[in-house]
Amino acid sequence: MTPTDTSDDLSSPGPAAPHGAPVMLALRQAALGGPEVLRLAELPRPAPGPGEILVAVHAAGLNPTDVKHRALSIFLPPPPLILGWDVSGTVVETGLGVTLFQPGDEVFGMLPYPHGAGSHAEYVTGPTRAFVAKPAGIDHIQAAALPLAALTAWQALVETAGLRAGQRVLIHAAAGGVGHLAVQIAKERRAHVTGTASAPKHAFLRELGADACIDHRSEDFTDAEERYDVVLDALGGEIATRSVGVLRPGGVLISLVPGAEDTRAAAEKAQVRAVTLIVEHDQAGMRAIADLVDRGRLRAHVSATFPLAEGARAHVLGETGRTTGKLVITVR
């Protein structure tokens, strides 16, 4: 269980709320480090500014980027921090100028990445247009698992690659958070999908619609004669560089981690495109995702849930890098 902040050092509770002001519990860290830096803290409840809504968080997804930002100074300012970009919940209050939602509406979305983090808490504020109505056919846990990973897959395959029917796509780490949603989105686009994953996860991938699977532990994805129009890579490093060699001329490699000079040089030589994608909050993309959910074409696989007070345990599991699908932190 995550400790509650009680002292003035690492476990400092943070700024106290004015007497009588509303408060909330949040999973806060006062330093970079391992999961042990995460503490349950009582903090002032935020208020929505112009163009924002205040959401009572029911559930919030945990993504690899949360684990990395907990340990390293990447995009966010130094601690104290509250992590979390995925959110599903109920609108409590609207800020000046908001016309799309009203208190009581159930919404889900991704807070602006990277600087909008804060959903691992009982309440969070965010720009109205980062959210859409939660699909009625799924619960808040399912909804919270979708935004960042599904938007990443959508922006990579649909908007960046322009994936079309009949094209062939290779998805690395296809059973992971982004990967398993990317498989479903690619199949919705009527593409031929090959996914890399350990052999025990191949049945899961085929249930999602994957046409072929490669065991990354015993097979080399470059050995086959198959050539792809699109490669989606969540691993980076030498995997990204080697992926250039399995693309058809004119194909595109989309990496979700910064690429190396070797990758760019190899892509230029092979006459393919190599790009790095950082997900953006996007209401149109969220509406497309909600539509896929409503039509039964997209569903997040949630492998485990953890209450907010045990968020550190979620990070321990998340940093193994072996999770199938998504982890979710439950709040209400």
mmCIF file of C-alpha atoms in Angstrom:
data_model
loop_
_atom_site.group_PDB
_atom_site.id
_atom_site.type_symbol
_atom_site.label_atom_id
_atom_site.label_comp_id
_atom_site.label_asym_id
_atom_site.label_seq_id
_atom_site.Cartn_x
_atom_site.Cartn_y
_atom_site.Cartn_z
ATOM 1 C CA MET A 1 0.000 0.000 0.000
ATOM 2 C CA THR A 2 1.241 3.480 -0.827
ATOM 3 C CA PRO A 3 2.115 5.458 2.348
ATOM 4 C CA THR A 4 0.267 8.645 3.158
ATOM 5 C CA ASP A 5 2.402 11.804 3.398
ATOM 6 C CA THR A 6 3.086 12.702 7.021
ATOM 7 C CA SER A 7 6.454 14.433 7.312
ATOM 8 C CA ASP A 8 8.421 17.299 5.860
ATOM 9 C CA ASP A 9 10.867 15.349 3.676
ATOM 10 C CA LEU A 10 10.013 12.974 0.838
ATOM 11 C CA SER A 11 6.597 12.368 2.326
ATOM 12 C CA SER A 12 5.720 16.053 2.600
ATOM 13 C CA PRO A 13 1.963 16.425 2.049
ATOM 14 C CA GLY A 14 2.403 19.471 -0.171
ATOM 15 C CA PRO A 15 0.597 22.787 0.044
ATOM 16 C CA ALA A 16 -2.197 22.905 2.573
ATOM 17 C CA ALA A 17 -5.640 23.999 1.474
ATOM 18 C CA PRO A 18 -7.094 27.158 3.028
ATOM 19 C CA HIS A 19 -9.377 26.407 5.966
ATOM 20 C CA GLY A 20 -12.663 25.049 4.658
ATOM 21 C CA ALA A 21 -11.451 24.773 1.038
ATOM 22 C CA PRO A 22 -12.124 21.475 -0.752
ATOM 23 C CA VAL A 23 -9.307 18.916 -0.717
ATOM 24 C CA MET A 24 -8.509 15.665 -2.497
ATOM 25 C CA LEU A 25 -6.195 12.693 -2.288
ATOM 26 C CA ALA A 26 -3.548 12.339 -4.998
ATOM 27 C CA LEU A 27 -0.664 10.008 -5.767
ATOM 28 C CA ARG A 28 2.169 12.499 -5.439
ATOM 29 C CA GLN A 29 5.956 12.273 -5.600
ATOM 30 C CA ALA A 30 8.367 14.780 -4.086
ATOM 31 C CA ALA A 31 11.442 13.290 -5.763
ATOM 32 C CA LEU A 32 12.430 11.226 -8.777
ATOM 33 C CA GLY A 33 13.094 7.573 -8.110
ATOM 34 C CA GLY A 34 11.557 4.133 -7.775
ATOM 35 C CA PRO A 35 7.921 3.316 -6.957
ATOM 36 C CA GLU A 36 8.630 4.046 -3.285
ATOM 37 C CA VAL A 37 8.653 7.808 -3.990
ATOM 38 C CA LEU A 38 4.899 7.706 -4.665
ATOM 39 C CA ARG A 39 2.894 8.866 -1.662
ATOM 40 C CA LEU A 40 -0.801 9.388 -1.083
ATOM 41 C CA ALA A 41 -1.150 13.087 -0.260
ATOM 42 C CA GLU A 42 -3.998 15.386 0.721
ATOM 43 C CA LEU A 43 -3.890 18.446 -1.547
ATOM 44 C CA PRO A 44 -6.141 21.354 -2.461
ATOM 45 C CA ARG A 45 -8.744 20.362 -5.005
ATOM 46 C CA PRO A 46 -8.126 22.214 -8.301
ATOM 47 C CA ALA A 47 -10.663 24.593 -9.799
ATOM 48 C CA PRO A 48 -11.360 24.780 -13.537
ATOM 49 C CA GLY A 49 -10.077 27.819 -15.405
ATOM 50 C CA PRO A 50 -11.556 29.299 -18.581
ATOM 51 C CA GLY A 51 -12.218 26.567 -21.121
ATOM 52 C CA GLU A 52 -11.619 23.801 -18.566
ATOM 53 C CA ILE A 53 -13.685 21.224 -16.724
ATOM 54 C CA LEU A 54 -13.179 19.727 -13.274
ATOM 55 C CA VAL A 55 -13.532 15.945 -13.419
ATOM 56 C CA ALA A 56 -14.129 13.592 -10.506
ATOM 57 C CA VAL A 57 -11.790 10.784 -11.523
ATOM 58 C CA HIS A 58 -13.294 7.292 -11.446
ATOM 59 C CA ALA A 59 -10.308 5.566 -13.053
ATOM 60 C CA ALA A 60 -7.008 6.540 -14.666
ATOM 61 C CA GLY A 61 -4.771 4.503 -16.937
ATOM 62 C CA LEU A 62 -1.113 3.830 -16.190
ATOM 63 C CA ASN A 63 1.230 4.021 -19.183
ATOM 64 C CA PRO A 64 4.953 3.340 -19.666
ATOM 65 C CA THR A 65 5.489 7.095 -19.873
ATOM 66 C CA ASP A 66 4.206 7.427 -16.288
ATOM 67 C CA VAL A 67 6.797 4.924 -15.122
ATOM 68 C CA LYS A 68 9.579 6.710 -17.001
ATOM 69 C CA HIS A 69 8.586 10.178 -15.760
ATOM 70 C CA ARG A 70 8.434 8.921 -12.175
ATOM 71 C CA ALA A 71 12.100 7.944 -12.398
ATOM 72 C CA LEU A 72 13.622 10.415 -14.847
ATOM 73 C CA SER A 73 13.459 14.098 -15.728
ATOM 74 C CA ILE A 74 12.185 13.906 -19.307
ATOM 75 C CA PHE A 75 9.485 16.412 -20.276
ATOM 76 C CA LEU A 76 8.018 17.447 -16.932
ATOM 77 C CA PRO A 77 9.420 20.007 -14.487
ATOM 78 C CA PRO A 78 11.137 18.719 -11.331
ATOM 79 C CA PRO A 79 8.955 17.217 -8.568
ATOM 80 C CA PRO A 80 6.645 17.531 -6.792
ATOM 81 C CA LEU A 81 4.536 15.824 -9.429
ATOM 82 C CA ILE A 82 1.214 14.093 -9.885
ATOM 83 C CA LEU A 83 1.400 11.775 -12.873
ATOM 84 C CA GLY A 84 -1.338 10.370 -15.086
ATOM 85 C CA TRP A 85 -2.680 11.445 -18.471
ATOM 86 C CA ASP A 86 -5.541 8.969 -18.993
ATOM 87 C CA VAL A 87 -8.781 9.805 -17.228
ATOM 88 C CA SER A 88 -12.389 8.668 -17.105
ATOM 89 C CA GLY A 89 -14.847 10.304 -14.749
ATOM 90 C CA THR A 90 -17.726 12.675 -14.150
ATOM 91 C CA VAL A 91 -17.804 16.404 -14.755
ATOM 92 C CA VAL A 92 -18.161 18.255 -11.432
ATOM 93 C CA GLU A 93 -17.743 21.862 -12.503
ATOM 94 C CA THR A 94 -17.200 23.825 -15.712
ATOM 95 C CA GLY A 95 -15.011 26.862 -16.223
ATOM 96 C CA LEU A 96 -15.845 30.093 -17.972
ATOM 97 C CA GLY A 97 -16.786 29.646 -21.607
ATOM 98 C CA VAL A 98 -17.407 25.889 -21.540
ATOM 99 C CA THR A 99 -20.391 24.877 -23.675
ATOM 100 C CA LEU A 100 -19.802 21.205 -24.501
ATOM 101 C CA PHE A 101 -20.268 19.638 -21.068
ATOM 102 C CA GLN A 102 -22.180 20.200 -17.875
ATOM 103 C CA PRO A 103 -21.922 18.774 -14.353
ATOM 104 C CA GLY A 104 -22.950 15.126 -14.267
ATOM 105 C CA ASP A 105 -21.668 14.255 -17.744
ATOM 106 C CA GLU A 106 -19.505 11.141 -17.961
ATOM 107 C CA VAL A 107 -16.359 11.847 -19.988
ATOM 108 C CA PHE A 108 -13.018 10.296 -20.870
ATOM 109 C CA GLY A 109 -9.917 11.657 -22.511
ATOM 110 C CA MET A 110 -6.194 12.321 -22.401
ATOM 111 C CA LEU A 111 -4.815 15.354 -20.605
ATOM 112 C CA PRO A 112 -2.434 17.406 -22.799
ATOM 113 C CA TYR A 113 0.810 15.482 -23.180
ATOM 114 C CA PRO A 114 3.318 16.008 -21.725
ATOM 115 C CA HIS A 115 2.667 19.003 -19.484
ATOM 116 C CA GLY A 116 -0.947 18.289 -18.497
ATOM 117 C CA ALA A 117 -0.314 15.317 -16.205
ATOM 118 C CA GLY A 118 -2.315 14.926 -13.010
ATOM 119 C CA SER A 119 -5.048 12.282 -13.332
ATOM 120 C CA HIS A 120 -3.724 9.994 -10.586
ATOM 121 C CA ALA A 121 -5.871 11.882 -8.114
ATOM 122 C CA GLU A 122 -9.465 12.142 -6.977
ATOM 123 C CA TYR A 123 -10.017 15.252 -9.131
ATOM 124 C CA VAL A 124 -8.308 16.767 -12.133
ATOM 125 C CA THR A 125 -8.858 19.748 -14.406
ATOM 126 C CA GLY A 126 -8.218 19.787 -18.124
ATOM 127 C CA PRO A 127 -9.195 21.598 -21.313
ATOM 128 C CA THR A 128 -12.717 20.779 -22.422
ATOM 129 C CA ARG A 129 -11.567 19.647 -25.837
ATOM 130 C CA ALA A 130 -9.309 16.983 -24.392
ATOM 131 C CA PHE A 131 -12.483 15.045 -23.492
ATOM 132 C CA VAL A 132 -15.434 13.369 -25.161
ATOM 133 C CA ALA A 133 -18.490 11.601 -23.814
ATOM 134 C CA LYS A 134 -17.685 8.204 -22.363
ATOM 135 C CA PRO A 135 -19.216 5.401 -24.449
ATOM 136 C CA ALA A 136 -22.235 4.044 -22.594
ATOM 137 C CA GLY A 137 -21.288 0.439 -23.332
ATOM 138 C CA ILE A 138 -18.077 0.403 -21.279
ATOM 139 C CA ASP A 139 -17.311 1.184 -17.659
ATOM 140 C CA HIS A 140 -14.862 3.768 -16.373
ATOM 141 C CA ILE A 141 -12.067 1.201 -16.007
ATOM 142 C CA GLN A 142 -12.312 0.233 -19.664
ATOM 143 C CA ALA A 143 -12.596 3.878 -20.695
ATOM 144 C CA ALA A 144 -9.574 4.943 -18.632
ATOM 145 C CA ALA A 145 -7.410 2.319 -20.335
ATOM 146 C CA LEU A 146 -7.957 3.785 -23.791
ATOM 147 C CA PRO A 147 -7.046 7.451 -24.341
ATOM 148 C CA LEU A 148 -3.249 7.778 -24.500
ATOM 149 C CA ALA A 149 -2.575 4.354 -25.999
ATOM 150 C CA ALA A 150 -5.465 4.449 -28.469
ATOM 151 C CA LEU A 151 -4.703 8.017 -29.544
ATOM 152 C CA THR A 152 -1.074 7.019 -30.082
ATOM 153 C CA ALA A 153 -2.107 4.103 -32.288
ATOM 154 C CA TRP A 154 -4.672 6.222 -34.167
ATOM 155 C CA GLN A 155 -2.290 9.114 -34.775
ATOM 156 C CA ALA A 156 0.432 6.712 -35.901
ATOM 157 C CA LEU A 157 -1.487 4.402 -38.193
ATOM 158 C CA VAL A 158 -4.332 6.556 -39.485
ATOM 159 C CA GLU A 159 -3.049 10.113 -39.442
ATOM 160 C CA THR A 160 0.699 9.644 -39.933
ATOM 161 C CA ALA A 161 0.851 6.497 -42.075
ATOM 162 C CA GLY A 162 -2.518 6.874 -43.772
ATOM 163 C CA LEU A 163 -2.968 3.103 -43.468
ATOM 164 C CA ARG A 164 -5.205 1.738 -46.214
ATOM 165 C CA ALA A 165 -7.016 -1.512 -46.930
ATOM 166 C CA GLY A 166 -4.697 -4.214 -48.201
ATOM 167 C CA GLN A 167 -1.511 -2.666 -46.830
ATOM 168 C CA ARG A 168 0.764 -4.696 -44.590
ATOM 169 C CA VAL A 169 1.788 -3.468 -41.160
ATOM 170 C CA LEU A 170 4.268 -4.806 -38.600
ATOM 171 C CA ILE A 171 3.528 -3.882 -34.974
ATOM 172 C CA HIS A 172 6.315 -4.424 -32.449
ATOM 173 C CA ALA A 173 5.283 -5.241 -28.866
ATOM 174 C CA ALA A 174 1.843 -5.953 -30.255
ATOM 175 C CA ALA A 175 0.418 -7.292 -26.985
ATOM 176 C CA GLY A 176 1.338 -4.130 -25.050
ATOM 177 C CA GLY A 177 -0.754 -1.065 -24.292
ATOM 178 C CA VAL A 178 -0.377 0.722 -27.619
ATOM 179 C CA GLY A 179 0.269 -2.466 -29.568
ATOM 180 C CA HIS A 180 -2.939 -4.362 -28.806
ATOM 181 C CA LEU A 181 -5.033 -1.322 -29.684
ATOM 182 C CA ALA A 182 -2.982 -0.719 -32.833
ATOM 183 C CA VAL A 183 -3.733 -4.294 -33.968
ATOM 184 C CA GLN A 184 -7.465 -3.599 -33.681
ATOM 185 C CA ILE A 185 -7.274 -0.217 -35.409
ATOM 186 C CA ALA A 186 -5.198 -1.672 -38.257
ATOM 187 C CA LYS A 187 -7.713 -4.489 -38.746
ATOM 188 C CA GLU A 188 -10.532 -1.931 -38.777
ATOM 189 C CA ARG A 189 -8.619 -0.285 -41.639
ATOM 190 C CA ARG A 190 -8.580 -3.726 -43.346
ATOM 191 C CA ALA A 191 -4.809 -4.012 -43.276
ATOM 192 C CA HIS A 192 -2.807 -7.234 -42.987
ATOM 193 C CA VAL A 193 -1.286 -7.246 -39.486
ATOM 194 C CA THR A 194 1.819 -8.985 -38.194
ATOM 195 C CA GLY A 195 2.644 -8.573 -34.513
ATOM 196 C CA THR A 196 5.753 -9.364 -32.486
ATOM 197 C CA ALA A 197 5.280 -10.773 -28.987
ATOM 198 C CA SER A 198 6.387 -13.735 -26.906
ATOM 199 C CA ALA A 199 4.809 -17.020 -27.980
ATOM 200 C CA PRO A 200 2.376 -17.281 -25.027
ATOM 201 C CA LYS A 201 0.745 -14.033 -26.193
ATOM 202 C CA HIS A 202 0.144 -15.137 -29.787
ATOM 203 C CA ALA A 203 -3.314 -16.558 -29.063
ATOM 204 C CA PHE A 204 -4.281 -13.190 -27.565
ATOM 205 C CA LEU A 205 -3.060 -11.375 -30.693
ATOM 206 C CA ARG A 206 -4.985 -13.704 -32.990
ATOM 207 C CA GLU A 207 -8.139 -13.081 -30.958
ATOM 208 C CA LEU A 208 -7.621 -9.379 -31.690
ATOM 209 C CA GLY A 209 -7.389 -10.150 -35.405
ATOM 210 C CA ALA A 210 -3.641 -10.372 -36.075
ATOM 211 C CA ASP A 211 -2.941 -12.282 -39.288
ATOM 212 C CA ALA A 212 0.569 -13.396 -38.318
ATOM 213 C CA CYS A 213 2.681 -13.461 -35.157
ATOM 214 C CA ILE A 214 6.437 -13.460 -34.607
ATOM 215 C CA ASP A 215 7.986 -14.735 -31.365
ATOM 216 C CA HIS A 216 10.535 -12.049 -30.552
ATOM 217 C CA ARG A 217 12.361 -14.458 -28.226
ATOM 218 C CA SER A 218 13.074 -17.164 -30.801
ATOM 219 C CA GLU A 219 12.548 -15.540 -34.209
ATOM 220 C CA ASP A 220 14.206 -12.667 -36.022
ATOM 221 C CA PHE A 221 11.588 -10.503 -37.677
ATOM 222 C CA THR A 222 14.095 -9.578 -40.407
ATOM 223 C CA ASP A 223 14.584 -13.215 -41.489
ATOM 224 C CA ALA A 224 11.255 -13.526 -43.322
ATOM 225 C CA GLU A 225 10.849 -12.294 -46.879
ATOM 226 C CA GLU A 226 7.784 -10.291 -45.849
ATOM 227 C CA ARG A 227 7.948 -6.581 -46.597
ATOM 228 C CA TYR A 228 5.682 -4.026 -44.942
ATOM 229 C CA ASP A 229 4.152 -0.692 -45.826
ATOM 230 C CA VAL A 230 4.157 0.434 -42.194
ATOM 231 C CA VAL A 231 6.126 -0.518 -39.079
ATOM 232 C CA LEU A 232 4.944 0.729 -35.681
ATOM 233 C CA ASP A 233 7.775 0.527 -33.160
ATOM 234 C CA ALA A 234 7.376 1.105 -29.428
ATOM 235 C CA LEU A 235 10.815 -0.280 -28.569
ATOM 236 C CA GLY A 236 13.383 1.923 -30.307
ATOM 237 C CA GLY A 237 17.124 1.361 -30.439
ATOM 238 C CA GLU A 238 18.396 -1.355 -32.743
ATOM 239 C CA ILE A 239 14.854 -2.689 -33.276
ATOM 240 C CA ALA A 240 13.951 0.583 -34.985
ATOM 241 C CA THR A 241 17.089 0.570 -37.119
ATOM 242 C CA ARG A 242 16.593 -3.049 -38.181
ATOM 243 C CA SER A 243 12.934 -2.364 -38.946
ATOM 244 C CA VAL A 244 13.976 -0.102 -41.812
ATOM 245 C CA GLY A 245 15.137 -3.213 -43.682
ATOM 246 C CA VAL A 246 11.683 -4.828 -43.706
ATOM 247 C CA LEU A 247 9.926 -1.828 -45.260
ATOM 248 C CA ARG A 248 8.977 -1.565 -48.892
ATOM 249 C CA PRO A 249 10.376 1.466 -50.755
ATOM 250 C CA GLY A 250 8.162 4.394 -49.817
ATOM 251 C CA GLY A 251 7.104 2.750 -46.571
ATOM 252 C CA VAL A 252 7.089 4.426 -43.165
ATOM 253 C CA LEU A 253 8.613 3.539 -39.800
ATOM 254 C CA ILE A 254 6.812 5.214 -36.900
ATOM 255 C CA SER A 255 8.771 5.102 -33.647
ATOM 256 C CA LEU A 256 7.277 6.007 -30.302
ATOM 257 C CA VAL A 257 10.691 6.664 -28.736
ATOM 258 C CA PRO A 258 13.295 9.080 -30.097
ATOM 259 C CA GLY A 259 15.196 7.558 -32.990
ATOM 260 C CA ALA A 260 18.938 7.184 -33.382
ATOM 261 C CA GLU A 261 21.067 8.694 -36.122
ATOM 262 C CA ASP A 262 21.632 5.152 -37.412
ATOM 263 C CA THR A 263 17.896 4.745 -37.986
ATOM 264 C CA ARG A 264 17.557 7.990 -39.906
ATOM 265 C CA ALA A 265 20.604 7.218 -42.028
ATOM 266 C CA ALA A 266 19.342 3.720 -42.821
ATOM 267 C CA ALA A 267 15.916 5.066 -43.743
ATOM 268 C CA GLU A 268 17.348 7.641 -46.097
ATOM 269 C CA LYS A 269 19.460 5.002 -47.815
ATOM 270 C CA ALA A 270 16.483 2.630 -48.144
ATOM 271 C CA GLN A 271 14.210 5.397 -49.470
ATOM 272 C CA VAL A 272 11.705 5.001 -46.670
ATOM 273 C CA ARG A 273 10.362 7.465 -44.145
ATOM 274 C CA ALA A 274 11.335 7.267 -40.467
ATOM 275 C CA VAL A 275 9.501 9.496 -37.982
ATOM 276 C CA THR A 276 9.121 9.805 -34.224
ATOM 277 C CA LEU A 277 5.615 10.404 -32.881
ATOM 278 C CA ILE A 278 4.650 12.045 -29.597
ATOM 279 C CA VAL A 279 0.945 11.708 -28.883
ATOM 280 C CA GLU A 280 -1.200 14.858 -28.739
ATOM 281 C CA HIS A 281 -4.544 15.393 -27.047
ATOM 282 C CA ASP A 282 -7.143 15.549 -29.784
ATOM 283 C CA GLN A 283 -10.911 15.651 -29.502
ATOM 284 C CA ALA A 284 -11.467 14.469 -33.088
ATOM 285 C CA GLY A 285 -9.232 11.477 -32.448
ATOM 286 C CA MET A 286 -11.047 10.705 -29.197
ATOM 287 C CA ARG A 287 -14.377 10.847 -31.023
ATOM 288 C CA ALA A 288 -13.046 8.381 -33.589
ATOM 289 C CA ILE A 289 -11.928 6.089 -30.766
ATOM 290 C CA ALA A 290 -15.291 6.382 -29.015
ATOM 291 C CA ASP A 291 -17.006 5.523 -32.305
ATOM 292 C CA LEU A 292 -14.877 2.380 -32.691
ATOM 293 C CA VAL A 293 -15.786 1.385 -29.135
ATOM 294 C CA ASP A 294 -19.496 2.006 -29.769
ATOM 295 C CA ARG A 295 -19.341 -0.189 -32.878
ATOM 296 C CA GLY A 296 -17.592 -2.996 -31.033
ATOM 297 C CA ARG A 297 -14.400 -2.584 -33.059
ATOM 298 C CA LEU A 298 -12.065 -1.505 -30.248
ATOM 299 C CA ARG A 299 -11.687 -2.679 -26.687
ATOM 300 C CA ALA A 300 -8.877 -2.284 -24.181
ATOM 301 C CA HIS A 301 -7.589 -5.370 -22.433
ATOM 302 C CA VAL A 302 -7.105 -4.504 -18.753
ATOM 303 C CA SER A 303 -4.695 -6.954 -17.167
ATOM 304 C CA ALA A 304 -4.838 -5.531 -13.621
ATOM 305 C CA THR A 305 -6.336 -2.727 -11.551
ATOM 306 C CA PHE A 306 -5.005 -1.053 -8.421
ATOM 307 C CA PRO A 307 -6.712 1.376 -6.038
ATOM 308 C CA LEU A 308 -5.191 4.844 -5.858
ATOM 309 C CA ALA A 309 -3.652 4.095 -2.468
ATOM 310 C CA GLU A 310 -1.730 1.181 -4.028
ATOM 311 C CA GLY A 311 -0.515 3.073 -7.087
ATOM 312 C CA ALA A 312 3.108 2.212 -6.283
ATOM 313 C CA ARG A 313 2.276 -1.468 -6.842
ATOM 314 C CA ALA A 314 0.952 -0.596 -10.286
ATOM 315 C CA HIS A 315 4.277 1.071 -11.080
ATOM 316 C CA VAL A 316 6.201 -2.000 -9.901
ATOM 317 C CA LEU A 317 4.257 -4.162 -12.337
ATOM 318 C CA GLY A 318 4.360 -1.567 -15.096
ATOM 319 C CA GLU A 319 8.114 -1.224 -15.103
ATOM 320 C CA THR A 320 8.578 -4.946 -15.812
ATOM 321 C CA GLY A 321 7.586 -4.169 -19.410
ATOM 322 C CA ARG A 322 5.739 -7.487 -19.654
ATOM 323 C CA THR A 323 2.166 -6.379 -19.150
ATOM 324 C CA THR A 324 -0.431 -7.586 -21.630
ATOM 325 C CA GLY A 325 -2.704 -4.670 -22.504
ATOM 326 C CA LYS A 326 -3.151 -1.974 -19.868
ATOM 327 C CA LEU A 327 -2.967 -1.302 -16.132
ATOM 328 C CA VAL A 328 -5.577 0.956 -14.537
ATOM 329 C CA ILE A 329 -5.691 2.847 -11.242
ATOM 330 C CA THR A 330 -9.162 2.960 -9.733
ATOM 331 C CA VAL A 331 -10.266 5.986 -7.746
ATOM 332 C CA ARG A 332 -14.044 5.679 -7.277
#
